[in-house]
Coordinates of C-alpha atoms in Angstrom, one line a residue:
M1 CA -36.3 0.3 194.2
Y2 CA -38.4 -2.6 195.6
H3 CA -41.5 -0.9 196.8
R4 CA -42.9 -2.7 199.7
I5 CA -46.4 -1.4 201.1
A6 CA -46.6 -3.0 204.3
L7 CA -50.2 -2.6 205.3
R8 CA -50.7 -2.7 209.0
Y9 CA -52.9 -5.6 209.0
G10 CA -52.1 -8.7 206.5
L11 CA -49.2 -6.9 205.1
I12 CA -50.3 -6.9 201.9
S13 CA -47.8 -5.8 199.0
L14 CA -48.8 -3.8 196.8
L15 CA -47.6 -1.5 194.0
A16 CA -49.6 1.8 193.1
A17 CA -49.0 5.3 191.6
S18 CA -50.5 6.7 193.5
A19 CA -48.9 24.5 203.7
V20 CA -47.2 28.4 207.2
A21 CA -50.7 29.7 207.2
C22 CA -53.3 29.2 204.5
A23 CA -54.1 32.5 202.6
V24 CA -57.5 33.1 202.7
S25 CA -59.0 33.5 199.6
P26 CA -62.7 35.1 199.0
A27 CA -65.8 32.4 198.3
P28 CA -67.9 32.8 196.0
T29 CA -70.6 35.2 196.7
P30 CA -74.6 34.3 196.1
T31 CA -77.2 36.8 195.0
A32 CA -78.7 38.0 197.4
T33 CA -82.3 38.9 197.5
A34 CA -83.2 40.3 201.3
T35 CA -80.7 40.5 204.6
P36 CA -82.7 39.0 207.2
R37 CA -83.5 40.2 210.5
V38 CA -80.8 39.9 213.2
H39 CA -81.8 37.3 216.0
T40 CA -78.9 36.8 218.2
Q41 CA -78.1 35.0 222.0
P42 CA -75.5 36.7 224.1
A43 CA -71.8 35.9 222.7
T44 CA -69.2 34.3 225.4
V45 CA -66.0 34.5 225.4
T46 CA -64.3 31.6 228.1
A47 CA -60.9 31.1 228.7
A48 CA -60.2 27.8 231.2
P49 CA -58.4 28.0 234.2
S50 CA -55.3 26.0 233.7
R51 CA -55.6 22.9 235.2
V52 CA -51.7 22.1 234.7
P53 CA -49.8 21.4 237.9
T54 CA -47.3 23.5 240.1
T55 CA -43.7 22.4 239.9
T56 CA -39.9 23.1 239.1
A57 CA -37.1 22.1 236.8
S58 CA -33.4 23.0 235.6
P59 CA -33.0 25.2 232.6
I60 CA -31.2 24.5 229.6
P61 CA -28.6 26.3 228.1
A62 CA -29.5 28.8 225.3
T63 CA -27.3 26.7 223.0
S64 CA -26.9 23.7 223.4
T65 CA -26.1 20.3 221.7
R66 CA -25.9 17.0 222.4
R67 CA -26.8 13.2 221.3
A68 CA -29.3 11.1 223.2
T69 CA -28.1 8.4 225.4
L70 CA -30.1 6.4 228.2
T71 CA -27.5 8.5 230.4
H72 CA -28.5 12.0 231.3
P73 CA -25.6 14.4 230.4
T74 CA -26.3 18.1 232.2
V75 CA -27.6 20.5 229.8
T76 CA -27.6 24.1 229.7
V77 CA -30.9 26.2 230.3
A78 CA -33.0 29.0 230.5
A79 CA -34.6 31.2 228.2
A80 CA -35.6 34.4 227.9
A81 CA -39.2 36.1 226.2
T82 CA -38.6 37.0 222.5
T83 CA -41.0 38.5 219.6
G84 CA -43.2 36.5 217.7
L85 CA -41.7 33.8 215.4
T86 CA -41.8 34.1 212.0
G87 CA -39.8 31.3 210.1
S88 CA -38.5 28.0 211.1
P89 CA -35.0 28.2 211.3
T90 CA -33.0 24.7 210.9
P91 CA -30.0 24.4 212.7
A92 CA -26.8 22.1 211.5
P93 CA -27.6 18.7 212.9
T94 CA -24.7 17.2 214.3
T95 CA -24.2 13.8 213.5
V96 CA -23.1 11.0 215.7
A97 CA -23.4 7.3 215.9
P98 CA -26.3 6.2 217.8
A99 CA -26.3 4.9 221.5
T100 CA -27.4 1.7 222.5
P101 CA -30.5 2.1 224.7
E102 CA -29.4 1.0 228.3
P103 CA -32.0 0.9 231.3
V104 CA -31.2 3.9 234.0
T105 CA -32.1 4.2 237.6
P106 CA -35.3 6.5 237.6
T107 CA -35.2 10.3 238.9
G108 CA -37.8 12.9 239.8
S109 CA -40.0 14.5 237.4
P110 CA -39.8 18.6 237.8
T111 CA -43.7 20.3 238.3
L112 CA -44.4 23.3 236.3
T113 CA -45.4 26.8 237.6
V114 CA -48.7 28.2 235.4
A115 CA -50.3 31.5 236.0
P116 CA -53.9 31.2 235.3
T117 CA -54.9 33.5 232.0
G118 CA -57.4 36.1 232.4
T119 CA -61.2 36.2 231.1
P120 CA -61.6 39.8 229.3
Q121 CA -64.9 40.6 227.8
P122 CA -65.2 41.1 224.0
D123 CA -65.9 44.9 224.1
Q124 CA -62.9 45.6 226.5
P125 CA -59.2 46.5 225.8
L126 CA -57.1 43.5 225.4
A127 CA -54.8 42.4 228.0
R128 CA -51.4 40.9 226.8
P129 CA -49.6 38.5 228.9
A130 CA -46.3 38.4 230.1
G131 CA -44.5 36.7 227.7
L132 CA -43.2 33.7 229.5
L133 CA -40.6 31.1 226.7
R134 CA -38.2 28.9 228.8
A135 CA -36.7 25.6 227.9
Y136 CA -35.9 23.0 230.8
E137 CA -34.2 19.5 230.8
T138 CA -35.8 17.0 233.2
T139 CA -36.8 13.2 232.8
L140 CA -39.7 10.7 232.2
T141 CA -39.9 7.5 233.7
L142 CA -42.1 5.0 231.4
Q143 CA -42.7 1.3 231.6
T144 CA -40.7 -0.2 229.1
Y145 CA -40.5 -3.4 227.7
G146 CA -37.2 -5.4 227.3
Y147 CA -37.2 -5.0 223.4
E148 CA -33.8 -5.1 223.1
A149 CA -32.7 -8.7 224.0
A150 CA -35.0 -9.6 221.5
F151 CA -33.1 -7.9 218.7
Q152 CA -32.1 -10.1 215.4
S153 CA -29.2 -9.0 212.9
T154 CA -29.5 -8.9 209.4
T155 CA -27.8 -9.4 206.4
P156 CA -27.2 -7.5 203.4
D157 CA -30.0 -9.6 201.2
D158 CA -32.6 -8.1 203.9
P159 CA -34.5 -5.4 202.8
I160 CA -34.5 -3.2 206.4
Y161 CA -30.7 -4.3 206.8
P162 CA -28.7 -2.6 208.7
Y163 CA -31.5 -2.9 211.4
P164 CA -32.4 -5.3 213.8
R165 CA -35.2 -7.8 212.9
M166 CA -37.4 -8.6 216.1
D167 CA -38.3 -12.3 217.7
A168 CA -41.6 -11.2 219.8
A169 CA -40.6 -14.2 221.8
R170 CA -37.9 -12.9 223.2
V171 CA -38.8 -9.6 224.3
G172 CA -38.6 -9.2 228.2
P173 CA -41.3 -7.7 230.7
P174 CA -41.8 -4.2 231.0
A175 CA -39.5 -2.5 233.8
P176 CA -39.1 1.4 234.7
R177 CA -36.6 3.3 232.6
S178 CA -35.9 7.0 233.2
Y179 CA -35.7 8.9 229.4
Q180 CA -34.3 12.5 228.9
A181 CA -37.0 15.0 228.3
L182 CA -36.4 18.3 226.6
V183 CA -39.2 20.8 227.3
L184 CA -40.4 24.1 225.6
E185 CA -42.8 26.3 227.3
N186 CA -45.0 29.7 226.6
D187 CA -48.0 30.6 228.0
Y188 CA -50.0 28.8 226.2
V189 CA -48.7 25.1 226.0
I190 CA -45.9 22.7 227.3
V191 CA -43.9 20.3 224.7
T192 CA -41.9 17.8 225.8
V193 CA -39.3 16.1 223.2
L194 CA -37.9 12.7 224.4
P195 CA -34.6 12.2 222.0
Q196 CA -33.8 9.3 223.5
L197 CA -37.0 7.9 221.6
G198 CA -36.3 8.8 217.9
G199 CA -36.5 12.6 218.8
R200 CA -40.2 12.3 219.2
I201 CA -42.7 14.7 221.0
Y202 CA -43.8 12.6 223.3
R203 CA -46.0 15.2 225.3
W204 CA -48.1 18.5 224.4
I205 CA -50.2 20.2 227.1
D206 CA -53.0 22.9 226.4
K207 CA -52.4 25.2 229.2
A208 CA -56.0 27.1 228.9
T209 CA -57.6 23.3 229.6
G210 CA -54.9 21.0 231.1
R211 CA -55.8 18.4 228.6
H212 CA -52.7 16.6 227.0
L213 CA -53.2 16.5 223.2
L214 CA -50.8 13.6 222.2
Y215 CA -51.4 10.2 223.0
E216 CA -48.9 9.1 225.5
N217 CA -48.7 5.5 225.8
P218 CA -47.9 4.9 229.0
V219 CA -45.7 1.4 228.8
V220 CA -42.9 1.3 225.3
K221 CA -43.9 -1.8 223.7
P222 CA -43.0 -3.5 220.4
T223 CA -45.6 -4.2 218.0
Q224 CA -45.6 -6.4 215.2
W225 CA -46.3 -3.7 212.8
G226 CA -44.4 -1.5 210.3
Y227 CA -41.4 -1.9 207.5
R228 CA -39.3 -3.9 209.8
G229 CA -42.1 -6.2 211.0
W230 CA -41.7 -4.1 214.4
W231 CA -42.6 -0.6 215.7
L232 CA -42.6 0.7 219.3
A233 CA -46.0 2.2 220.0
A234 CA -44.8 4.8 222.1
G235 CA -46.8 8.1 221.0
G236 CA -46.7 11.4 220.8
I237 CA -45.4 12.9 216.8
E238 CA -42.8 10.6 215.6
W239 CA -40.8 11.0 212.4
A240 CA -40.6 8.3 209.8
F241 CA -37.5 8.1 207.4
P242 CA -36.4 6.6 204.6
V243 CA -39.2 3.9 203.9
E244 CA -43.1 4.0 204.6
E245 CA -44.9 3.6 207.6
H246 CA -42.7 4.0 210.5
G247 CA -39.6 4.4 208.8
L248 CA -36.5 2.6 209.8
N249 CA -34.6 5.1 212.7
E250 CA -37.6 6.2 214.5
W251 CA -37.1 3.9 217.6
R252 CA -33.4 5.0 218.5
P253 CA -31.6 7.8 220.3
W254 CA -31.4 10.8 218.3
A255 CA -28.7 13.5 218.3
Y256 CA -30.2 17.3 219.3
T257 CA -29.0 21.0 219.6
V258 CA -31.3 23.5 222.0
A259 CA -30.9 27.4 220.5
Q260 CA -32.6 30.4 221.3
T261 CA -32.8 33.0 218.1
A262 CA -34.7 36.1 217.9
R263 CA -37.9 34.1 216.9
G264 CA -38.4 31.8 220.0
I265 CA -36.8 28.9 221.0
V266 CA -35.7 25.7 218.5
I267 CA -34.9 21.9 219.7
T268 CA -33.2 20.5 216.2
V269 CA -33.4 16.5 216.6
S270 CA -31.4 14.9 214.1
D271 CA -30.1 11.4 213.1
T272 CA -28.0 10.3 210.2
E273 CA -29.5 7.3 208.7
D274 CA -27.6 3.9 208.6
R275 CA -28.8 2.3 205.3
T276 CA -28.8 5.6 202.9
G277 CA -26.6 8.3 204.8
V278 CA -28.8 10.9 204.5
T279 CA -29.1 13.2 207.9
V280 CA -33.0 13.5 208.7
G281 CA -34.0 15.9 211.0
V282 CA -36.9 18.2 212.8
A283 CA -36.6 22.0 213.7
I284 CA -39.4 22.2 216.5
S285 CA -39.9 25.9 217.4
L286 CA -42.5 28.0 220.2
D287 CA -42.2 31.8 220.4
A288 CA -43.5 33.6 223.4
E289 CA -46.6 35.2 221.6
H290 CA -48.1 32.1 219.6
S291 CA -49.8 28.9 221.1
Y292 CA -49.0 27.3 218.0
L293 CA -45.9 25.0 217.6
T294 CA -43.8 25.3 214.5
I295 CA -42.9 21.8 213.4
A296 CA -40.0 21.8 210.1
P297 CA -39.1 18.4 208.8
W298 CA -36.4 18.1 207.0
A299 CA -33.9 15.9 205.2
K300 CA -30.1 16.5 203.8
N301 CA -28.2 14.3 201.2
A302 CA -24.3 14.7 201.8
T303 CA -23.5 11.4 200.1
G304 CA -22.1 11.1 196.6
T305 CA -25.2 9.5 195.4
P306 CA -29.0 9.9 194.7
Q307 CA -30.6 8.5 197.7
S308 CA -34.8 7.2 197.3
Y309 CA -36.6 8.2 200.3
Q310 CA -40.0 9.0 202.3
L311 CA -40.1 11.5 205.4
W312 CA -43.5 11.8 207.3
L313 CA -44.4 12.7 210.6
N314 CA -47.1 10.8 212.7
A315 CA -48.5 12.3 215.2
M316 CA -51.0 9.9 217.7
I317 CA -53.5 12.0 219.1
T318 CA -56.4 11.9 222.0
L319 CA -58.1 14.7 223.2
G320 CA -59.0 13.5 226.3
D321 CA -58.0 11.1 229.1
N322 CA -55.9 9.5 226.4
R323 CA -59.0 7.9 224.5
V324 CA -60.7 8.5 221.4
G325 CA -64.2 9.2 222.0
A326 CA -66.7 8.3 220.0
R327 CA -67.6 12.2 218.9
T328 CA -64.6 13.1 217.7
R329 CA -64.2 14.4 214.4
V330 CA -61.8 14.0 211.5
I331 CA -62.4 17.4 209.7
L332 CA -60.6 17.3 206.3
P333 CA -61.4 20.1 203.5
T334 CA -61.9 17.5 200.7
D335 CA -64.7 15.4 198.9
Q336 CA -62.6 12.5 198.0
V337 CA -59.3 10.1 200.4
I338 CA -57.5 6.9 199.1
V339 CA -58.0 3.8 201.1
H340 CA -54.9 2.2 202.4
S341 CA -56.1 -0.4 204.5
T342 CA -59.3 -1.2 206.8
G343 CA -61.2 -4.2 208.4
D344 CA -64.2 -2.5 207.3
G345 CA -66.1 -4.8 204.2
A346 CA -68.2 -2.1 203.7
L347 CA -66.2 0.1 202.3
P348 CA -64.0 -0.1 199.7
G349 CA -60.4 -2.2 199.8
P350 CA -57.1 -0.8 199.5
W351 CA -55.9 2.0 197.2
Q352 CA -59.9 2.6 196.1
P353 CA -61.0 6.1 196.3
L354 CA -63.6 6.7 199.1
A355 CA -66.1 9.7 199.4
W356 CA -65.8 11.7 202.3
P357 CA -67.3 12.5 204.6
I358 CA -70.4 10.5 203.7
Y359 CA -69.9 7.1 202.3
G360 CA -73.3 4.6 202.0
G361 CA -75.3 7.0 204.6
R362 CA -72.4 7.4 207.4
D363 CA -70.5 10.1 208.6
L364 CA -67.5 8.7 208.3
S365 CA -65.7 12.3 209.7
R366 CA -67.7 11.1 213.2
Y367 CA -65.0 8.8 214.5
G368 CA -67.8 6.6 216.3
T369 CA -68.7 5.3 213.1
W370 CA -65.6 3.6 211.8
S371 CA -66.7 -0.8 212.5
N372 CA -63.1 -1.6 212.3
Y373 CA -59.8 0.0 211.5
L374 CA -59.1 2.1 208.6
G375 CA -56.3 4.3 207.3
F376 CA -56.3 6.3 204.2
F377 CA -54.6 9.3 201.8
V378 CA -56.0 12.8 201.6
P379 CA -54.5 13.7 198.0
H380 CA -56.4 16.7 197.6
V381 CA -56.7 18.9 200.7
S382 CA -58.7 22.3 199.3
E383 CA -57.0 24.4 202.1
G384 CA -54.1 24.3 204.1
F385 CA -55.6 22.7 207.2
V386 CA -56.7 19.7 208.7
A387 CA -57.9 19.3 212.3
L388 CA -59.5 16.9 215.0
Y389 CA -62.2 17.7 217.4
D390 CA -63.4 16.0 220.1
E391 CA -66.9 17.5 220.7
D392 CA -67.5 16.0 224.1
A393 CA -64.3 16.9 225.8
D394 CA -64.8 20.8 223.2
Q395 CA -61.1 20.1 222.9
G396 CA -59.2 20.1 219.4
I397 CA -56.0 20.3 217.5
V398 CA -55.4 22.3 214.2
R399 CA -52.6 21.3 211.6
T400 CA -51.4 23.9 209.4
F401 CA -49.4 23.8 206.2
N402 CA -48.8 25.5 202.7
P403 CA -51.6 24.1 200.3
G404 CA -50.0 21.3 198.2
W405 CA -46.8 21.1 200.3
P406 CA -46.1 19.0 202.0
A407 CA -48.0 16.1 199.7
G408 CA -48.9 13.6 201.6
T409 CA -51.5 13.7 204.6
K410 CA -52.9 10.3 206.3
I411 CA -55.4 9.3 208.9
F412 CA -55.4 5.9 210.8
G413 CA -57.7 5.2 213.5
P414 CA -57.6 1.2 214.8
A415 CA -61.2 1.7 215.8
T416 CA -62.3 -1.5 217.4
L417 CA -58.9 -3.3 217.3
P418 CA -58.0 -4.4 220.5
P419 CA -55.5 -2.0 222.6
S420 CA -53.4 -4.9 224.0
L421 CA -52.1 -4.4 220.4
W422 CA -49.9 -1.6 221.3
T423 CA -50.6 -1.2 225.2
D424 CA -51.7 -2.4 228.5
D425 CA -54.1 0.2 229.9
G426 CA -56.5 0.2 227.1
S427 CA -55.8 3.5 226.0
S428 CA -56.3 4.7 222.3
Y429 CA -55.3 6.7 219.4
I430 CA -55.6 8.1 215.8
E431 CA -52.9 8.7 213.6
L432 CA -52.4 12.2 212.0
W433 CA -49.5 11.9 209.3
S434 CA -48.0 14.6 207.0
G435 CA -45.2 13.8 204.4
A436 CA -42.8 14.9 201.2
T437 CA -45.1 12.2 199.0
A438 CA -48.2 11.8 198.5
T439 CA -49.0 8.0 199.7
F440 CA -46.6 5.4 200.7
A441 CA -46.5 3.9 197.6
D442 CA -44.5 7.1 196.5
Y443 CA -40.8 7.5 196.5
A444 CA -39.2 10.4 195.9
T445 CA -35.1 10.9 195.0
L446 CA -33.0 13.5 196.6
Q447 CA -29.9 14.1 194.8
P448 CA -26.5 14.2 196.2
G449 CA -26.0 18.2 198.4
A450 CA -29.7 18.1 197.7
S451 CA -32.3 19.5 201.2
V452 CA -36.0 18.6 201.1
G453 CA -38.4 20.0 204.0
W454 CA -41.1 21.7 204.8
T455 CA -42.8 24.3 207.6
E456 CA -46.0 23.2 209.6
R457 CA -47.7 24.7 213.1
W458 CA -50.2 23.1 215.1
Y459 CA -52.1 24.5 218.2
P460 CA -55.2 23.6 220.4
A461 CA -58.1 24.9 219.8
Q462 CA -61.2 24.7 222.6
G463 CA -64.7 26.0 223.3
I464 CA -66.1 26.5 219.8
G465 CA -67.5 23.2 219.3
S466 CA -66.0 22.2 215.9
V467 CA -63.9 23.2 213.3
R468 CA -65.1 25.1 209.9
S469 CA -62.1 26.3 208.4
A470 CA -58.1 27.9 209.4
N471 CA -55.1 29.2 209.5
A472 CA -52.1 29.8 211.3
V473 CA -53.7 33.0 212.5
A474 CA -57.2 31.9 213.8
V475 CA -59.4 29.3 213.6
L476 CA -63.2 29.5 212.7
S477 CA -66.7 27.3 213.6
L478 CA -69.8 27.9 211.6
S479 CA -72.4 25.4 211.6
E480 CA -76.7 25.6 212.1
V481 CA -79.2 23.0 213.2
G482 CA -82.5 23.9 213.0
G483 CA -82.6 27.3 211.9
T484 CA -80.1 27.9 215.2
V485 CA -76.6 29.2 213.7
E486 CA -73.5 28.7 216.0
V487 CA -70.3 30.5 214.9
G488 CA -67.0 30.8 217.1
T489 CA -63.5 31.7 217.0
A490 CA -60.1 31.4 218.2
V491 CA -56.3 32.9 217.5
T492 CA -52.9 31.9 217.9
A493 CA -51.8 35.8 218.8
P494 CA -53.3 38.2 221.1
T495 CA -56.0 39.9 218.8
T496 CA -58.4 42.8 218.5
G497 CA -61.1 42.5 215.6
E498 CA -64.3 42.2 214.8
L499 CA -66.3 38.8 213.7
T500 CA -69.0 39.2 211.5
L501 CA -71.8 36.5 210.1
Y502 CA -73.0 37.3 206.2
V503 CA -76.3 35.9 204.7
G504 CA -76.5 35.8 201.3
G505 CA -73.4 37.7 200.9
A506 CA -74.4 40.4 203.0
A507 CA -72.9 41.6 206.4
S508 CA -75.7 40.2 208.7
T509 CA -74.4 41.4 212.7
S510 CA -70.5 41.4 213.9
W511 CA -69.1 41.1 217.3
S512 CA -66.2 42.9 218.6
L513 CA -63.3 41.0 219.9
A514 CA -60.4 40.9 222.3
L515 CA -58.9 37.9 222.4
L516 CA -55.7 35.9 223.7
P517 CA -54.8 32.6 222.8
G518 CA -56.3 29.8 225.0
Q519 CA -59.7 31.8 225.4
A520 CA -62.9 30.9 222.9
F521 CA -65.4 33.3 221.2
R522 CA -69.0 31.6 220.5
S523 CA -72.5 32.6 219.8
F524 CA -75.6 32.0 218.1
W525 CA -77.6 33.1 215.7
N526 CA -81.4 32.3 214.8
R527 CA -82.3 32.5 211.0
P528 CA -85.6 34.0 210.3
A529 CA -88.5 31.7 209.2
G530 CA -88.4 31.0 205.6
T531 CA -84.7 32.1 204.7
E532 CA -82.1 30.1 203.4
E533 CA -79.2 31.7 202.0
P534 CA -76.2 30.4 202.5
L535 CA -73.9 31.7 205.4
G536 CA -70.2 33.1 205.8
L537 CA -67.9 34.1 208.6
R538 CA -64.9 36.4 208.3
L539 CA -62.2 37.7 211.0
R540 CA -61.0 40.9 210.2
S541 CA -58.1 42.9 212.6
T542 CA -59.1 46.0 213.9
A543 CA -56.6 47.6 211.1
G544 CA -58.8 46.6 208.8
E545 CA -57.1 43.0 207.5
Y546 CA -58.9 39.9 206.4
L547 CA -57.2 37.0 208.9
I548 CA -59.4 33.8 207.9
Q549 CA -63.0 33.7 206.2
T550 CA -65.3 30.8 205.4
G551 CA -68.4 30.3 203.3
A552 CA -70.0 32.6 201.3
V553 CA -68.5 36.3 202.1
P554 CA -68.3 39.6 199.5

């Protein structure tokens, strides 16, 4: 197969060889010679009031199947609360020929009714939420460039055939365009899917803070990046198949189903890719009890021949005001990454290893230290999570998965590139990718009748300062500056238990907790002078189950 690694800038052709909750395994326990005295400052449990506006909407029926077009079919609604989600169902996709996008008359958007969340104290009984879970349909109106007028047909000798090329000089000016939007909502998050823009998740709101966690480009604008030589930088989380970069079919309408199950509500988006004939899809699930969003990409080869492929999801993330702050942290449990592309001459070139996070005296985990664009793969993620955290906004997102599968994790940040390349308002983003292959240089083969897929859980975290470790149950923060130790935790479902700080492998102090998703526990401990024993942190449920731990714990 012809491998074309289309690097975003320079389009250099190169060849190179190169998950669900993380199970908590005990860390090594250093020998303790003494247990220091405990010096604590008061702990806090915070729950930010909701800042999501109040509105109404049309429900979607409990089971609904549609092919997205740029007209708006009537869709069925309304879903009741259900029990917690334990897996990610994959409803059978609907295979329909893709529609050609056409501008439509904008319609109004509904508002959302959100009840504020209370703030129980750590030693009080846990008050469980009512269990809101619903799905509904609305529309979003976005300024959209007239990119269809610039399409150019391709011939079978073109590597992207049968997809169109684009003549950038023929792209029309932006105009309002209305897009069908499918919304999932529970007590903790609101998620909006746009079937007409490749079935992408366009919007993800943390109801505890009101922040929008994904980049929402206010204009749908074609760039000259990607495998086809053009890509719609619409934002959100997109699905890239069957080639590297942004794939071939992420720009067009996808079919969708909406189903209510005993485990929650599932929106499944899917498309039969023209070149391979493989059906690719994503099950997007929400339940009533958890703050996490379950994302399960999959592909099924119903053809009679093996098909070469890559399958990636690309999340464009911004944690405050649709811009990436200089104090945003990229948190990766690894010590080395592989450069894909960069404009920073002080860093190694494409396909070279790069020490992480410190290189040449720079802490590259802090986005403000990037002096030019940088993209890299993370071949060895030692734990089943990655995270981004904006220290100024005190807001983060966590992605959890089975360690080792999916195989690929990638980060890209435009840093100092001019935002006019992808938007008209100066907004910015960081990309977090997850894929079935380790890098863009690696292709896999899907045999006739075979399927491939995986499950990830994504959730917001706020009020804990940063992220040290995470799984699908909880996230921990643990840091020390000048002898002051800061600890924090947040959970994805209502949880009662005990958080214990260990010093030199011995329990030093504990806090009884009763937390809801969207709340944060945070406290401080002053290390006695002259002590240097390593730290550890563990969250245990009231039933005695170890939920998550990090550092030196027994």
